[in-house]
mmCIF file of C-alpha atoms in Angstrom:
data_model
loop_
_atom_site.group_PDB
_atom_site.id
_atom_site.type_symbol
_atom_site.label_atom_id
_atom_site.label_comp_id
_atom_site.label_asym_id
_atom_site.label_seq_id
_atom_site.Cartn_x
_atom_site.Cartn_y
_atom_site.Cartn_z
ATOM 1 C CA UNK A 123 5.447 2.189 78.518
ATOM 2 C CA UNK A 124 7.856 -0.403 79.954
ATOM 3 C CA UNK A 125 9.480 -3.207 78.004
ATOM 4 C CA UNK A 126 7.592 -5.822 80.059
ATOM 5 C CA UNK A 127 4.177 -4.261 79.293
ATOM 6 C CA UNK A 128 4.843 -4.011 75.572
ATOM 7 C CA UNK A 129 6.261 -7.475 75.563
ATOM 8 C CA UNK A 130 3.161 -8.723 77.362
ATOM 9 C CA UNK A 131 0.856 -7.247 74.709
ATOM 10 C CA UNK A 132 2.922 -8.862 72.015
ATOM 11 C CA UNK A 133 2.555 -12.227 73.757
ATOM 12 C CA UNK A 134 -1.205 -11.822 73.884
ATOM 13 C CA UNK A 135 -1.321 -11.241 70.078
ATOM 14 C CA UNK A 136 1.205 -13.878 69.204
ATOM 15 C CA UNK A 137 -1.031 -17.009 69.389
ATOM 16 C CA UNK A 138 -3.611 -15.495 67.008
ATOM 17 C CA UNK A 139 -0.995 -14.207 64.577
ATOM 18 C CA UNK A 140 0.832 -17.486 64.755
ATOM 19 C CA UNK A 141 -2.373 -19.303 63.852
ATOM 20 C CA UNK A 142 -2.853 -16.988 60.855
ATOM 21 C CA UNK A 143 0.743 -17.500 59.790
ATOM 22 C CA UNK A 144 0.490 -21.241 60.088
ATOM 23 C CA UNK A 145 -2.775 -21.220 58.145
ATOM 24 C CA UNK A 146 -1.189 -19.105 55.394
ATOM 25 C CA UNK A 147 1.746 -21.479 55.225
ATOM 26 C CA UNK A 148 -0.235 -24.737 55.543
ATOM 27 C CA UNK A 149 -0.297 -27.068 52.604
ATOM 28 C CA UNK A 150 2.913 -25.688 51.123
ATOM 29 C CA UNK A 151 5.633 -27.477 53.088
ATOM 30 C CA UNK A 152 4.666 -30.929 51.747
ATOM 31 C CA UNK A 153 5.046 -29.858 48.137
ATOM 32 C CA UNK A 154 8.294 -28.033 48.675
ATOM 33 C CA UNK A 155 10.670 -31.012 48.355
ATOM 34 C CA UNK A 156 8.994 -32.240 45.165
ATOM 35 C CA UNK A 157 9.116 -28.810 43.628
ATOM 36 C CA UNK A 158 12.699 -28.331 44.712
ATOM 37 C CA UNK A 159 13.733 -31.493 42.896
ATOM 38 C CA UNK A 160 12.839 -30.004 39.517
ATOM 39 C CA UNK A 161 13.885 -26.432 40.259
ATOM 40 C CA UNK A 162 16.744 -25.175 38.081
ATOM 41 C CA UNK A 163 19.752 -23.552 39.597
ATOM 42 C CA UNK A 164 18.893 -20.189 41.058
ATOM 43 C CA UNK A 165 20.249 -17.038 39.447
ATOM 44 C CA UNK A 166 23.425 -15.640 40.864
ATOM 45 C CA UNK A 167 22.662 -13.216 43.666
ATOM 46 C CA UNK A 168 24.682 -10.556 45.416
ATOM 47 C CA UNK A 169 26.003 -11.424 48.895
ATOM 48 C CA UNK A 170 23.186 -11.140 51.440
ATOM 49 C CA UNK A 171 23.195 -8.193 53.815
ATOM 50 C CA UNK A 172 23.460 -8.996 57.556
ATOM 51 C CA UNK A 173 20.072 -9.641 59.156
ATOM 52 C CA UNK A 174 20.803 -6.971 61.776
ATOM 53 C CA UNK A 175 22.293 -3.739 60.543
ATOM 54 C CA UNK A 176 25.663 -2.616 61.838
ATOM 55 C CA UNK A 177 24.061 0.494 63.304
ATOM 56 C CA UNK A 178 21.683 -1.600 65.428
ATOM 57 C CA UNK A 179 24.470 -3.958 66.478
ATOM 58 C CA UNK A 180 26.487 -0.997 67.697
ATOM 59 C CA UNK A 181 23.755 0.129 70.162
ATOM 60 C CA UNK A 182 23.930 -0.519 73.877
ATOM 61 C CA UNK A 183 21.447 -2.749 75.702
ATOM 62 C CA UNK A 184 19.432 0.085 77.200
ATOM 63 C CA UNK A 185 19.201 1.878 73.889
ATOM 64 C CA UNK A 186 18.166 -1.379 72.219
ATOM 65 C CA UNK A 187 15.402 -1.968 74.794
ATOM 66 C CA UNK A 188 14.072 1.553 74.377
ATOM 67 C CA UNK A 189 14.214 1.333 70.570
ATOM 68 C CA UNK A 190 12.485 -2.078 70.622
ATOM 69 C CA UNK A 191 9.695 -0.732 72.847
ATOM 70 C CA UNK A 192 9.223 2.292 70.593
ATOM 71 C CA UNK A 193 9.194 0.076 67.493
ATOM 72 C CA UNK A 194 6.516 -2.161 68.999
ATOM 73 C CA UNK A 195 4.458 0.786 70.045
ATOM 74 C CA UNK A 196 4.649 2.197 66.524
ATOM 75 C CA UNK A 197 3.969 -1.193 64.942
ATOM 76 C CA UNK A 198 7.428 -1.435 63.393
ATOM 77 C CA UNK A 199 7.782 -5.090 64.175
ATOM 78 C CA UNK A 200 9.943 -6.127 61.167
ATOM 79 C CA UNK A 201 10.272 -3.017 58.991
ATOM 80 C CA UNK A 202 11.766 -0.737 57.937
ATOM 81 C CA UNK A 203 15.223 -2.260 57.686
ATOM 82 C CA UNK A 204 17.501 -1.032 60.435
ATOM 83 C CA UNK A 205 14.664 0.362 62.574
ATOM 84 C CA UNK A 206 12.350 -2.461 63.640
ATOM 85 C CA UNK A 207 11.666 -4.537 66.770
ATOM 86 C CA UNK A 208 13.024 -7.774 65.255
ATOM 87 C CA UNK A 209 16.493 -6.317 64.665
ATOM 88 C CA UNK A 210 16.578 -4.627 68.083
ATOM 89 C CA UNK A 211 15.641 -7.881 69.879
ATOM 90 C CA UNK A 212 18.114 -9.890 67.794
ATOM 91 C CA UNK A 213 20.873 -7.451 68.745
ATOM 92 C CA UNK A 214 19.768 -7.708 72.412
ATOM 93 C CA UNK A 215 19.883 -11.515 72.177
ATOM 94 C CA UNK A 216 23.417 -11.338 70.836
ATOM 95 C CA UNK A 217 24.354 -9.197 73.830
ATOM 96 C CA UNK A 218 22.119 -11.030 76.361
ATOM 97 C CA UNK A 219 21.856 -14.606 75.071
ATOM 98 C CA UNK A 220 20.205 -15.879 78.286
ATOM 99 C CA UNK A 221 17.529 -13.169 78.513
ATOM 100 C CA UNK A 222 14.248 -15.114 78.435
ATOM 101 C CA UNK A 223 12.172 -12.021 77.765
ATOM 102 C CA UNK A 224 14.166 -11.237 74.615
ATOM 103 C CA UNK A 225 13.836 -14.811 73.406
ATOM 104 C CA UNK A 226 10.114 -14.747 74.075
ATOM 105 C CA UNK A 227 9.734 -11.445 72.226
ATOM 106 C CA UNK A 228 11.529 -12.881 69.184
ATOM 107 C CA UNK A 229 9.325 -15.943 69.269
ATOM 108 C CA UNK A 230 6.220 -13.720 69.335
ATOM 109 C CA UNK A 231 7.469 -11.508 66.504
ATOM 110 C CA UNK A 232 8.484 -14.377 64.216
ATOM 111 C CA UNK A 233 4.920 -15.080 62.889
ATOM 112 C CA UNK A 234 4.541 -11.416 61.899
ATOM 113 C CA UNK A 235 7.800 -11.593 59.998
ATOM 114 C CA UNK A 236 6.779 -14.873 58.404
ATOM 115 C CA UNK A 237 3.519 -13.369 57.136
ATOM 116 C CA UNK A 238 5.374 -10.329 55.836
ATOM 117 C CA UNK A 239 7.872 -12.584 54.049
ATOM 118 C CA UNK A 240 4.987 -14.481 52.399
ATOM 119 C CA UNK A 241 3.398 -11.218 51.306
ATOM 120 C CA UNK A 242 6.686 -9.883 49.899
ATOM 121 C CA UNK A 243 7.164 -13.130 48.017
ATOM 122 C CA UNK A 244 3.620 -12.918 46.630
ATOM 123 C CA UNK A 245 4.191 -9.416 45.270
ATOM 124 C CA UNK A 246 7.639 -10.467 43.964
ATOM 125 C CA UNK A 247 9.526 -8.065 46.248
ATOM 126 C CA UNK A 248 12.404 -10.504 46.494
ATOM 127 C CA UNK A 249 14.943 -8.214 48.257
ATOM 128 C CA UNK A 250 12.455 -7.544 51.042
ATOM 129 C CA UNK A 251 11.516 -11.239 51.228
ATOM 130 C CA UNK A 252 15.216 -12.157 51.516
ATOM 131 C CA UNK A 253 15.710 -9.603 54.286
ATOM 132 C CA UNK A 254 12.739 -10.960 56.236
ATOM 133 C CA UNK A 255 13.869 -14.579 55.691
ATOM 134 C CA UNK A 256 17.280 -13.598 57.029
ATOM 135 C CA UNK A 257 15.579 -12.233 60.177
ATOM 136 C CA UNK A 258 13.557 -15.450 60.581
ATOM 137 C CA UNK A 259 16.672 -17.575 60.044
ATOM 138 C CA UNK A 260 18.618 -15.579 62.618
ATOM 139 C CA UNK A 261 15.790 -16.059 65.112
ATOM 140 C CA UNK A 262 15.534 -19.797 64.425
ATOM 141 C CA UNK A 263 17.812 -21.407 61.795
ATOM 142 C CA UNK A 264 15.682 -24.552 61.954
ATOM 143 C CA UNK A 265 12.319 -22.814 61.420
ATOM 144 C CA UNK A 266 10.126 -25.180 59.304
ATOM 145 C CA UNK A 267 9.076 -22.417 56.898
ATOM 146 C CA UNK A 268 12.634 -21.449 55.943
ATOM 147 C CA UNK A 269 13.238 -24.074 53.220
ATOM 148 C CA UNK A 270 9.913 -23.316 51.557
ATOM 149 C CA UNK A 271 10.470 -19.553 51.747
ATOM 150 C CA UNK A 272 13.998 -19.812 50.350
ATOM 151 C CA UNK A 273 12.821 -22.124 47.614
ATOM 152 C CA UNK A 274 9.922 -19.762 46.867
ATOM 153 C CA UNK A 275 12.331 -16.834 46.592
ATOM 154 C CA UNK A 276 14.663 -18.781 44.341
ATOM 155 C CA UNK A 277 11.835 -20.073 42.171
ATOM 156 C CA UNK A 278 10.174 -16.653 42.093
ATOM 157 C CA UNK A 279 13.395 -14.995 41.049
ATOM 158 C CA UNK A 280 13.901 -17.613 38.356
ATOM 159 C CA UNK A 281 10.360 -17.061 37.110
ATOM 160 C CA UNK A 282 10.852 -13.304 37.196
ATOM 161 C CA UNK A 283 14.170 -13.621 35.336
ATOM 162 C CA UNK A 284 12.559 -15.969 32.840
ATOM 163 C CA UNK A 285 9.611 -13.633 32.428
ATOM 164 C CA UNK A 286 11.951 -10.681 32.024
ATOM 165 C CA UNK A 287 13.942 -12.670 29.489
ATOM 166 C CA UNK A 288 10.771 -13.646 27.662
ATOM 167 C CA UNK A 289 9.619 -10.041 27.673
ATOM 168 C CA UNK A 290 13.058 -8.973 26.448
ATOM 169 C CA UNK A 291 12.956 -11.669 23.775
ATOM 170 C CA UNK A 292 9.448 -10.588 22.820
ATOM 171 C CA UNK A 293 10.519 -6.952 22.595
ATOM 172 C CA UNK A 294 13.530 -8.015 20.547
ATOM 173 C CA UNK A 295 11.391 -10.237 18.339
ATOM 174 C CA UNK A 296 8.823 -7.473 17.918
ATOM 175 C CA UNK A 297 11.628 -5.081 16.993
ATOM 176 C CA UNK A 298 12.994 -7.621 14.507
ATOM 177 C CA UNK A 299 9.521 -8.143 13.071
ATOM 178 C CA UNK A 300 9.021 -4.392 12.772
ATOM 179 C CA UNK A 301 12.422 -4.110 11.101
ATOM 180 C CA UNK A 302 11.486 -6.915 8.708
ATOM 181 C CA UNK A 303 8.149 -5.263 8.016
ATOM 182 C CA UNK A 304 9.929 -1.973 7.383
ATOM 183 C CA UNK A 305 12.372 -3.680 5.027
ATOM 184 C CA UNK A 306 9.461 -5.414 3.286
ATOM 185 C CA UNK A 307 7.565 -2.145 3.030
ATOM 186 C CA UNK A 308 10.652 -0.468 1.597
ATOM 187 C CA UNK A 309 11.079 -3.361 -0.844
ATOM 188 C CA UNK A 310 7.435 -3.130 -1.894
ATOM 189 C CA UNK A 311 7.736 0.641 -2.243
ATOM 190 C CA UNK A 312 10.841 0.225 -4.402
ATOM 191 C CA UNK A 313 9.097 -2.464 -6.429
ATOM 192 C CA UNK A 314 6.041 -0.267 -6.899
ATOM 193 C CA UNK A 315 8.267 2.659 -7.879
ATOM 194 C CA UNK A 316 10.106 0.437 -10.377
ATOM 195 C CA UNK A 317 6.797 -0.832 -11.760
ATOM 196 C CA UNK A 318 5.490 2.722 -12.038
ATOM 197 C CA UNK A 319 8.686 3.791 -13.805
ATOM 198 C CA UNK A 320 8.446 0.796 -16.138
ATOM 199 C CA UNK A 321 4.802 1.625 -16.834
ATOM 200 C CA UNK A 322 5.736 5.231 -17.617
ATOM 201 C CA UNK A 323 8.521 4.093 -19.921
ATOM 202 C CA UNK A 324 6.158 1.638 -21.631
ATOM 203 C CA UNK A 325 3.545 4.376 -22.032
ATOM 204 C CA UNK A 326 6.207 6.690 -23.478
ATOM 205 C CA UNK A 327 7.338 3.995 -25.942
ATOM 206 C CA UNK A 328 3.748 3.279 -26.925
ATOM 207 C CA UNK A 329 3.111 7.004 -27.437
ATOM 208 C CA UNK A 330 6.282 7.306 -29.521
ATOM 209 C CA UNK A 331 5.253 4.232 -31.530
ATOM 210 C CA UNK A 332 1.787 5.714 -32.053
ATOM 211 C CA UNK A 333 3.238 9.012 -33.269
ATOM 212 C CA UNK A 334 5.673 7.153 -35.537
ATOM 213 C CA UNK A 335 2.799 5.076 -36.902
ATOM 214 C CA UNK A 336 0.799 8.241 -37.547
ATOM 215 C CA UNK A 337 3.810 9.813 -39.244
ATOM 216 C CA UNK A 338 4.358 6.761 -41.435
ATOM 217 C CA UNK A 339 0.655 6.620 -42.252
ATOM 218 C CA UNK A 340 0.678 10.314 -43.171
ATOM 219 C CA UNK A 341 3.724 9.747 -45.362
ATOM 220 C CA UNK A 342 2.062 6.688 -46.932
ATOM 221 C CA UNK A 343 -1.101 8.659 -47.622
ATOM 222 C CA UNK A 344 0.949 11.552 -49.022
ATOM 223 C CA UNK A 345 2.898 9.118 -51.222
ATOM 224 C CA UNK A 346 -0.344 7.470 -52.324
ATOM 225 C CA UNK A 347 -1.807 10.883 -53.148
ATOM 226 C CA UNK A 348 1.297 11.855 -55.098
ATOM 227 C CA UNK A 349 1.151 8.551 -56.928
ATOM 228 C CA UNK A 350 -2.560 9.010 -57.656
ATOM 229 C CA UNK A 351 -1.930 12.555 -58.821
ATOM 230 C CA UNK A 352 0.864 11.313 -61.032
ATOM 231 C CA UNK A 353 -1.346 8.584 -62.473
ATOM 232 C CA UNK A 354 -4.141 11.108 -63.039
ATOM 233 C CA UNK A 355 -1.713 13.455 -64.745
ATOM 234 C CA UNK A 356 -0.398 10.618 -66.869
ATOM 235 C CA UNK A 357 -3.925 9.597 -67.765
ATOM 236 C CA UNK A 358 -4.769 13.175 -68.680
ATOM 237 C CA UNK A 359 -1.670 13.380 -70.807
ATOM 238 C CA UNK A 360 -2.530 10.059 -72.412
ATOM 239 C CA UNK A 361 -6.144 11.088 -72.928
ATOM 240 C CA UNK A 362 -5.276 14.459 -74.354
ATOM 241 C CA UNK A 363 -5.761 14.497 -78.120
ATOM 242 C CA UNK A 364 -2.557 14.360 -79.957
ATOM 243 C CA UNK A 365 -1.929 17.208 -82.295
ATOM 244 C CA UNK A 366 -3.508 16.116 -85.532
ATOM 245 C CA UNK A 367 -2.058 16.577 -88.859
ATOM 246 C CA UNK A 368 -3.499 19.344 -90.838
ATOM 247 C CA UNK A 369 -7.086 18.449 -91.380
ATOM 248 C CA UNK A 370 -8.104 18.068 -94.993
ATOM 249 C CA UNK A 371 -10.198 20.860 -96.394
ATOM 250 C CA UNK A 372 -13.867 20.012 -96.087
ATOM 251 C CA UNK A 373 -16.084 21.137 -98.925
ATOM 252 C CA UNK A 374 -19.742 20.593 -98.283
ATOM 253 C CA UNK A 375 -21.747 19.112 -101.033
ATOM 254 C CA UNK A 376 -25.116 18.893 -99.249
ATOM 255 C CA UNK A 377 -26.050 20.278 -95.788
ATOM 256 C CA UNK A 378 -29.832 20.108 -95.466
ATOM 257 C CA UNK A 379 -31.224 22.170 -92.566
ATOM 258 C CA UNK A 380 -32.697 20.377 -89.585
ATOM 259 C CA UNK A 381 -36.397 20.055 -89.176
ATOM 260 C CA UNK A 382 -37.833 22.413 -86.535
ATOM 261 C CA UNK A 383 -39.590 20.469 -83.783
ATOM 262 C CA UNK A 384 -43.336 21.216 -83.833
ATOM 263 C CA UNK A 385 -43.615 21.783 -80.090
ATOM 264 C CA UNK A 386 -40.703 24.205 -80.098
ATOM 265 C CA UNK A 387 -42.113 25.959 -83.066
ATOM 266 C CA UNK A 388 -45.531 26.366 -81.478
ATOM 267 C CA UNK A 389 -44.005 27.679 -78.274
ATOM 268 C CA UNK A 390 -41.604 29.923 -80.125
ATOM 269 C CA UNK A 391 -38.577 28.262 -78.494
ATOM 270 C CA UNK A 392 -35.217 28.995 -80.071
ATOM 271 C CA UNK A 393 -31.844 27.438 -79.364
ATOM 272 C CA UNK A 394 -28.691 25.920 -80.728
ATOM 273 C CA UNK A 395 -26.864 22.586 -80.704
ATOM 274 C CA UNK A 396 -23.086 22.005 -80.922
ATOM 275 C CA UNK A 397 -22.481 18.753 -82.782
ATOM 276 C CA UNK A 398 -19.241 16.829 -83.285
ATOM 277 C CA UNK A 399 -19.217 14.801 -86.478
ATOM 278 C CA UNK A 400 -16.736 12.512 -88.137
ATOM 279 C CA UNK A 401 -16.504 12.478 -91.980
ATOM 280 C CA UNK A 402 -15.234 9.473 -93.794
ATOM 281 C CA UNK A 403 -12.996 9.484 -96.881
ATOM 282 C CA UNK A 404 -16.051 9.262 -99.140
ATOM 283 C CA UNK A 405 -17.418 12.468 -97.639
ATOM 284 C CA UNK A 406 -20.287 10.883 -95.685
ATOM 285 C CA UNK A 407 -20.852 11.476 -91.948
ATOM 286 C CA UNK A 408 -19.854 8.284 -90.166
ATOM 287 C CA UNK A 409 -20.508 9.439 -86.598
ATOM 288 C CA UNK A 410 -22.155 12.335 -84.810
ATOM 289 C CA UNK A 411 -22.760 13.296 -81.193
ATOM 290 C CA UNK A 412 -24.131 16.293 -79.299
ATOM 291 C CA UNK A 413 -21.544 18.189 -77.324
ATOM 292 C CA UNK A 414 -23.735 20.969 -76.001
ATOM 293 C CA UNK A 415 -27.391 21.937 -76.443
ATOM 294 C CA UNK A 416 -29.338 25.001 -75.316
ATOM 295 C CA UNK A 417 -31.978 24.278 -74.220
ATOM 296 C CA UNK A 418 -31.090 20.654 -73.490
ATOM 297 C CA UNK A 419 -32.858 17.798 -75.280
ATOM 298 C CA UNK A 420 -35.125 20.051 -77.301
ATOM 299 C CA UNK A 421 -33.285 20.194 -80.629
ATOM 300 C CA UNK A 422 -30.801 17.309 -80.143
ATOM 301 C CA UNK A 423 -32.570 14.649 -82.221
ATOM 302 C CA UNK A 424 -33.329 16.897 -85.176
ATOM 303 C CA UNK A 425 -29.780 18.263 -85.161
ATOM 304 C CA UNK A 426 -28.276 14.757 -85.281
ATOM 305 C CA UNK A 427 -30.733 13.606 -87.979
ATOM 306 C CA UNK A 428 -29.770 16.587 -90.107
ATOM 307 C CA UNK A 429 -25.967 16.252 -89.853
ATOM 308 C CA UNK A 430 -26.082 12.542 -90.581
ATOM 309 C CA UNK A 431 -27.525 13.443 -94.012
ATOM 310 C CA UNK A 432 -24.776 15.861 -94.786
ATOM 311 C CA UNK A 433 -22.325 15.129 -97.605
ATOM 312 C CA UNK A 434 -18.827 16.428 -98.343
ATOM 313 C CA UNK A 435 -16.333 16.009 -101.146
ATOM 314 C CA UNK A 436 -14.117 12.938 -100.701
ATOM 315 C CA UNK A 437 -11.058 13.456 -98.518
ATOM 316 C CA UNK A 438 -7.762 11.669 -98.042
ATOM 317 C CA UNK A 439 -8.388 10.562 -94.463
ATOM 318 C CA UNK A 440 -11.281 10.599 -91.972
ATOM 319 C CA UNK A 441 -11.556 13.785 -90.017
ATOM 320 C CA UNK A 442 -13.604 15.133 -87.111
ATOM 321 C CA UNK A 443 -15.086 18.557 -86.942
ATOM 322 C CA UNK A 444 -17.715 20.517 -85.030
ATOM 323 C CA UNK A 445 -20.685 22.447 -86.222
ATOM 324 C CA UNK A 446 -23.241 24.594 -84.401
ATOM 325 C CA UNK A 447 -26.845 24.312 -85.627
ATOM 326 C CA UNK A 448 -29.086 27.269 -84.725
ATOM 327 C CA UNK A 449 -32.849 27.009 -84.388
ATOM 328 C CA UNK A 450 -34.833 30.227 -84.833
ATOM 329 C CA UNK A 451 -38.638 30.073 -85.238
ATOM 330 C CA UNK A 452 -38.725 33.058 -87.589
ATOM 331 C CA UNK A 453 -36.267 31.653 -90.094
#
């Protein structure tokens, strides 16, 4: 296909594409100056690459025409870099500045490049947008869309840098927060460990105090028992009858026998009663009590009544003695 034919097809598409491009760009140029007034300084950027690659610039005119025709046929109007119709026609224009067909081709291709620049800007592909803006600027340095596109790139890059910085700050802040949380968790863990250790120590002290209290209580009870035993022993010693002086010789004067209880006599019951009696100096019985009786409470009264009537020869001092009274029904 010849250059003229391809160029003719491009001219047929150009008005429609231009209309689309203008529609996409409409309404933005008016706001550009106002926005630019408040736009901070753009981030520092690396030196821009030439709009037309050195390889393309080194081609001859015939090779450039053939490459441009092939690029159009394959729909490589503005990309990829170094192998697109825009760069080939720009290189041809540098070599043939008065070639009307080349100028016309660049004019037809400019709307495509403008749309592509807008799309690159929208998806934040700023290097590609800058490359396409450089192509547009080389075609027409006074193109109306250039200021807005450049401002959009600058503002977009600033927003991207700011967003990246905010994301970096957020990541840093999140990392700091996680570090603080980790430190706090470690502090809480240490505090809990210290509290657990203190609780264990307190429990150990309480257990030791309990055991000591039990030991002291056992010692107190043992001491109290020893003291009680000592008191009981002392009381027994105190209550024990003291060895009496040699008892005076008792000589009975009258010891009437006890009366046999009628009931015991009828039933043929026999028994005996051990009586303790105290004799006064005149020989009379001053006190008497039953120590043991077999069977109990059968012969007690009669035994006491009998011994209270007993009489002995006078003695030098009162004395106590014991006598066993036997009860036999056949006597």
